[in-house]
């Protein structure tokens, strides 16, 4: 029903009524009417469909003056609606209709009124807010007012008063940080509200991080219905879980992660074919879907969170620890349910065969990037002599049985990397920032996160598995193109962006040759391959500018 509604509305250039949609889809029964109502509500909730106050319907993509997006406020109190396929819309503070920063709003483009403030370089489009679809979390402090305790938003740009019931305020103390939910408008700048969550006192350690997380609706606690479902989740693989799975527990499978990683979701294995012509690469992913069933409270909460959240020095998981750190974590020495992607790769990086199946694995070793990188360094300094590295104990303790596997992985990673480079992939090897915290979560310093050979080879292996699964599971041979699925799309860069980047690189003394008018996916790679960086600082600056010259990926 939703697809039918969507296809019909895409052809309509103006507003249509419910009855017109009902008739156009040749619907007749009360059940179909209810199904249509649900479909329209879903499209509205997905921010695809605009519903006017007169209950007329039109898709945002077919309307040229009405847009939906997230609002941000400036220090001056004006707003901008952030849009995906359009320049941000400027909203004068007089046209905000008491919307708050972070609200999902509908803005209608209107020409500026005489004497209205127009920002410099703000684009030509001005808008006024006509609907507020979703309120942002309202975080604030309980303070002492003239008549007792009251709520004060932490966002000082908020011009709205939130009125709480006296009963709720009686249970609060001065200095407490709380999250509100809006209950409805009293008048043009006053709202009734209720306390949804208490975060603690403003002087509690880590409160600043809690506040930021709360604004984006990330919380440590899980709803009671999720905790109830956890009671039925086992802590170890049961005999019934093994049915229909390939037993790989005898294979040499291991994990490589950061030293502080607790939730281990991928493992790898490597061996050579009997004829020595092929690398057999195995990528093994924790089978979370075996325990999180569609429509369950666990599934709905994970969908709501969307991802785990990583504040400095901590993590707020998408799934409870019993899953993320327990039965769904590929911990050393224990059996786990997994999905395995096994690839047969030749010495040119070509995948000549693959198999994807459900498995039971048992990780033989929990490795970390630091120790893996030091092992690679020992191999490099000793001409890749595995026997010498092992016999002279030049690698970390307990890594000795795996040195040959690591050497094979490194060989294969270099082949895969070269294959991707030949296809035109760009190398944006830019250091990431790492926030170092003390035991209380207080940030102490920001330093570059070193990316070594271990990190790179894991990325290479995962990319190979992703491509293999996409081709095997989601490519329609009859159609000759991808079938339905979720894809990450990188479009070609705009010529003007490339020209600006080349001008910047030239100003640093680098000569760039070749055609920069006819842009292809290899253009940026070809430009970067011509640059000999003077030092690491220049390399970082140029690569950062290169990334900014590329269009953002979308799904």
PDB file of N, CA, C and O in Angstrom, residues 123-147:
ATOM      1  N   UNK A 123      22.339  32.705   1.041  1.00  0.00           N
ATOM      2  CA  UNK A 123      21.467  32.128   0.036  1.00  0.00           C
ATOM      3  C   UNK A 123      20.282  33.049  -0.208  1.00  0.00           C
ATOM      4  O   UNK A 123      20.074  34.046   0.495  1.00  0.00           O
ATOM      5  N   UNK A 124      19.504  32.731  -1.211  1.00  0.00           N
ATOM      6  CA  UNK A 124      18.394  33.606  -1.593  1.00  0.00           C
ATOM      7  C   UNK A 124      17.088  33.240  -0.900  1.00  0.00           C
ATOM      8  O   UNK A 124      16.154  34.040  -0.875  1.00  0.00           O
ATOM      9  N   UNK A 125      16.985  32.019  -0.363  1.00  0.00           N
ATOM     10  CA  UNK A 125      15.698  31.549   0.135  1.00  0.00           C
ATOM     11  C   UNK A 125      15.488  31.879   1.610  1.00  0.00           C
ATOM     12  O   UNK A 125      16.344  31.607   2.448  1.00  0.00           O
ATOM     13  N   UNK A 126      14.338  32.482   1.905  1.00  0.00           N
ATOM     14  CA  UNK A 126      13.913  32.758   3.270  1.00  0.00           C
ATOM     15  C   UNK A 126      12.678  31.907   3.536  1.00  0.00           C
ATOM     16  O   UNK A 126      11.902  31.630   2.618  1.00  0.00           O
ATOM     17  N   UNK A 127      12.497  31.489   4.748  1.00  0.00           N
ATOM     18  CA  UNK A 127      11.349  30.639   5.052  1.00  0.00           C
ATOM     19  C   UNK A 127      10.743  31.028   6.381  1.00  0.00           C
ATOM     20  O   UNK A 127      11.382  31.683   7.212  1.00  0.00           O
ATOM     21  N   UNK A 128       9.510  30.634   6.555  1.00  0.00           N
ATOM     22  CA  UNK A 128       8.883  30.722   7.875  1.00  0.00           C
ATOM     23  C   UNK A 128       8.390  29.341   8.248  1.00  0.00           C
ATOM     24  O   UNK A 128       8.011  28.540   7.392  1.00  0.00           O
ATOM     25  N   UNK A 129       8.430  29.040   9.522  1.00  0.00           N
ATOM     26  CA  UNK A 129       8.040  27.707   9.989  1.00  0.00           C
ATOM     27  C   UNK A 129       6.527  27.623  10.055  1.00  0.00           C
ATOM     28  O   UNK A 129       5.873  28.485  10.651  1.00  0.00           O
ATOM     29  N   UNK A 130       5.991  26.580   9.429  1.00  0.00           N
ATOM     30  CA  UNK A 130       4.534  26.418   9.423  1.00  0.00           C
ATOM     31  C   UNK A 130       4.083  25.202  10.228  1.00  0.00           C
ATOM     32  O   UNK A 130       2.916  25.094  10.590  1.00  0.00           O
ATOM     33  N   UNK A 131       5.019  24.268  10.505  1.00  0.00           N
ATOM     34  CA  UNK A 131       4.676  23.116  11.344  1.00  0.00           C
ATOM     35  C   UNK A 131       5.908  22.666  12.118  1.00  0.00           C
ATOM     36  O   UNK A 131       7.038  22.793  11.620  1.00  0.00           O
ATOM     37  N   UNK A 132       5.685  22.174  13.316  1.00  0.00           N
ATOM     38  CA  UNK A 132       6.745  21.525  14.089  1.00  0.00           C
ATOM     39  C   UNK A 132       6.367  20.042  14.188  1.00  0.00           C
ATOM     40  O   UNK A 132       5.368  19.690  14.822  1.00  0.00           O
ATOM     41  N   UNK A 133       7.143  19.184  13.515  1.00  0.00           N
ATOM     42  CA  UNK A 133       6.790  17.770  13.433  1.00  0.00           C
ATOM     43  C   UNK A 133       7.294  16.972  14.625  1.00  0.00           C
ATOM     44  O   UNK A 133       6.654  16.031  15.067  1.00  0.00           O
ATOM     45  N   UNK A 134       8.469  17.346  15.131  1.00  0.00           N
ATOM     46  CA  UNK A 134       9.034  16.614  16.254  1.00  0.00           C
ATOM     47  C   UNK A 134       9.860  17.557  17.107  1.00  0.00           C
ATOM     48  O   UNK A 134      10.728  18.253  16.597  1.00  0.00           O
ATOM     49  N   UNK A 135       9.556  17.571  18.387  1.00  0.00           N
ATOM     50  CA  UNK A 135      10.300  18.415  19.311  1.00  0.00           C
ATOM     51  C   UNK A 135      11.628  17.764  19.690  1.00  0.00           C
ATOM     52  O   UNK A 135      11.699  16.555  19.913  1.00  0.00           O
ATOM     53  N   UNK A 136      12.681  18.568  19.717  1.00  0.00           N
ATOM     54  CA  UNK A 136      13.962  18.091  20.219  1.00  0.00           C
ATOM     55  C   UNK A 136      13.853  17.854  21.725  1.00  0.00           C
ATOM     56  O   UNK A 136      12.959  18.396  22.388  1.00  0.00           O
ATOM     57  N   UNK A 137      14.744  17.023  22.240  1.00  0.00           N
ATOM     58  CA  UNK A 137      14.794  16.858  23.687  1.00  0.00           C
ATOM     59  C   UNK A 137      15.110  18.194  24.343  1.00  0.00           C
ATOM     60  O   UNK A 137      16.011  18.911  23.911  1.00  0.00           O
ATOM     61  N   UNK A 138      14.378  18.514  25.369  1.00  0.00           N
ATOM     62  CA  UNK A 138      14.562  19.793  26.075  1.00  0.00           C
ATOM     63  C   UNK A 138      15.285  19.490  27.381  1.00  0.00           C
ATOM     64  O   UNK A 138      14.723  18.882  28.298  1.00  0.00           O
ATOM     65  N   UNK A 139      16.543  19.881  27.479  1.00  0.00           N
ATOM     66  CA  UNK A 139      17.358  19.609  28.657  1.00  0.00           C
ATOM     67  C   UNK A 139      17.563  20.914  29.407  1.00  0.00           C
ATOM     68  O   UNK A 139      17.847  21.959  28.812  1.00  0.00           O
ATOM     69  N   UNK A 140      17.395  20.861  30.724  1.00  0.00           N
ATOM     70  CA  UNK A 140      17.562  22.078  31.506  1.00  0.00           C
ATOM     71  C   UNK A 140      17.818  21.794  32.971  1.00  0.00           C
ATOM     72  O   UNK A 140      17.933  20.644  33.394  1.00  0.00           O
ATOM     73  N   UNK A 141      17.890  22.866  33.728  1.00  0.00           N
ATOM     74  CA  UNK A 141      18.238  22.797  35.151  1.00  0.00           C
ATOM     75  C   UNK A 141      17.063  23.249  36.006  1.00  0.00           C
ATOM     76  O   UNK A 141      16.327  24.174  35.627  1.00  0.00           O
ATOM     77  N   UNK A 142      16.896  22.588  37.128  1.00  0.00           N
ATOM     78  CA  UNK A 142      15.908  23.036  38.110  1.00  0.00           C
ATOM     79  C   UNK A 142      16.547  24.149  38.946  1.00  0.00           C
ATOM     80  O   UNK A 142      17.586  23.937  39.585  1.00  0.00           O
ATOM     81  N   UNK A 143      15.945  25.323  38.892  1.00  0.00           N
ATOM     82  CA  UNK A 143      16.505  26.491  39.578  1.00  0.00           C
ATOM     83  C   UNK A 143      15.461  27.074  40.530  1.00  0.00           C
ATOM     84  O   UNK A 143      14.267  26.762  40.439  1.00  0.00           O
ATOM     85  N   UNK A 144      15.914  27.931  41.449  1.00  0.00           N
ATOM     86  CA  UNK A 144      15.006  28.590  42.391  1.00  0.00           C
ATOM     87  C   UNK A 144      14.515  29.884  41.761  1.00  0.00           C
ATOM     88  O   UNK A 144      15.296  30.749  41.370  1.00  0.00           O
ATOM     89  N   UNK A 145      13.203  29.994  41.624  1.00  0.00           N
ATOM     90  CA  UNK A 145      12.591  31.196  41.074  1.00  0.00           C
ATOM     91  C   UNK A 145      11.889  32.004  42.150  1.00  0.00           C
ATOM     92  O   UNK A 145      12.045  31.738  43.355  1.00  0.00           O
ATOM     93  N   UNK A 146      11.105  32.977  41.717  1.00  0.00           N
ATOM     94  CA  UNK A 146      10.399  33.841  42.682  1.00  0.00           C
ATOM     95  C   UNK A 146       9.390  33.063  43.505  1.00  0.00           C
ATOM     96  O   UNK A 146       9.209  33.327  44.688  1.00  0.00           O
ATOM     97  N   UNK A 147       8.739  32.090  42.870  1.00  0.00           N
ATOM     98  CA  UNK A 147       7.670  31.350  43.558  1.00  0.00           C
ATOM     99  C   UNK A 147       8.062  29.923  43.888  1.00  0.00           C
ATOM    100  O   UNK A 147       7.219  29.060  44.080  1.00  0.00           O
TER     101      UNK A 147
END
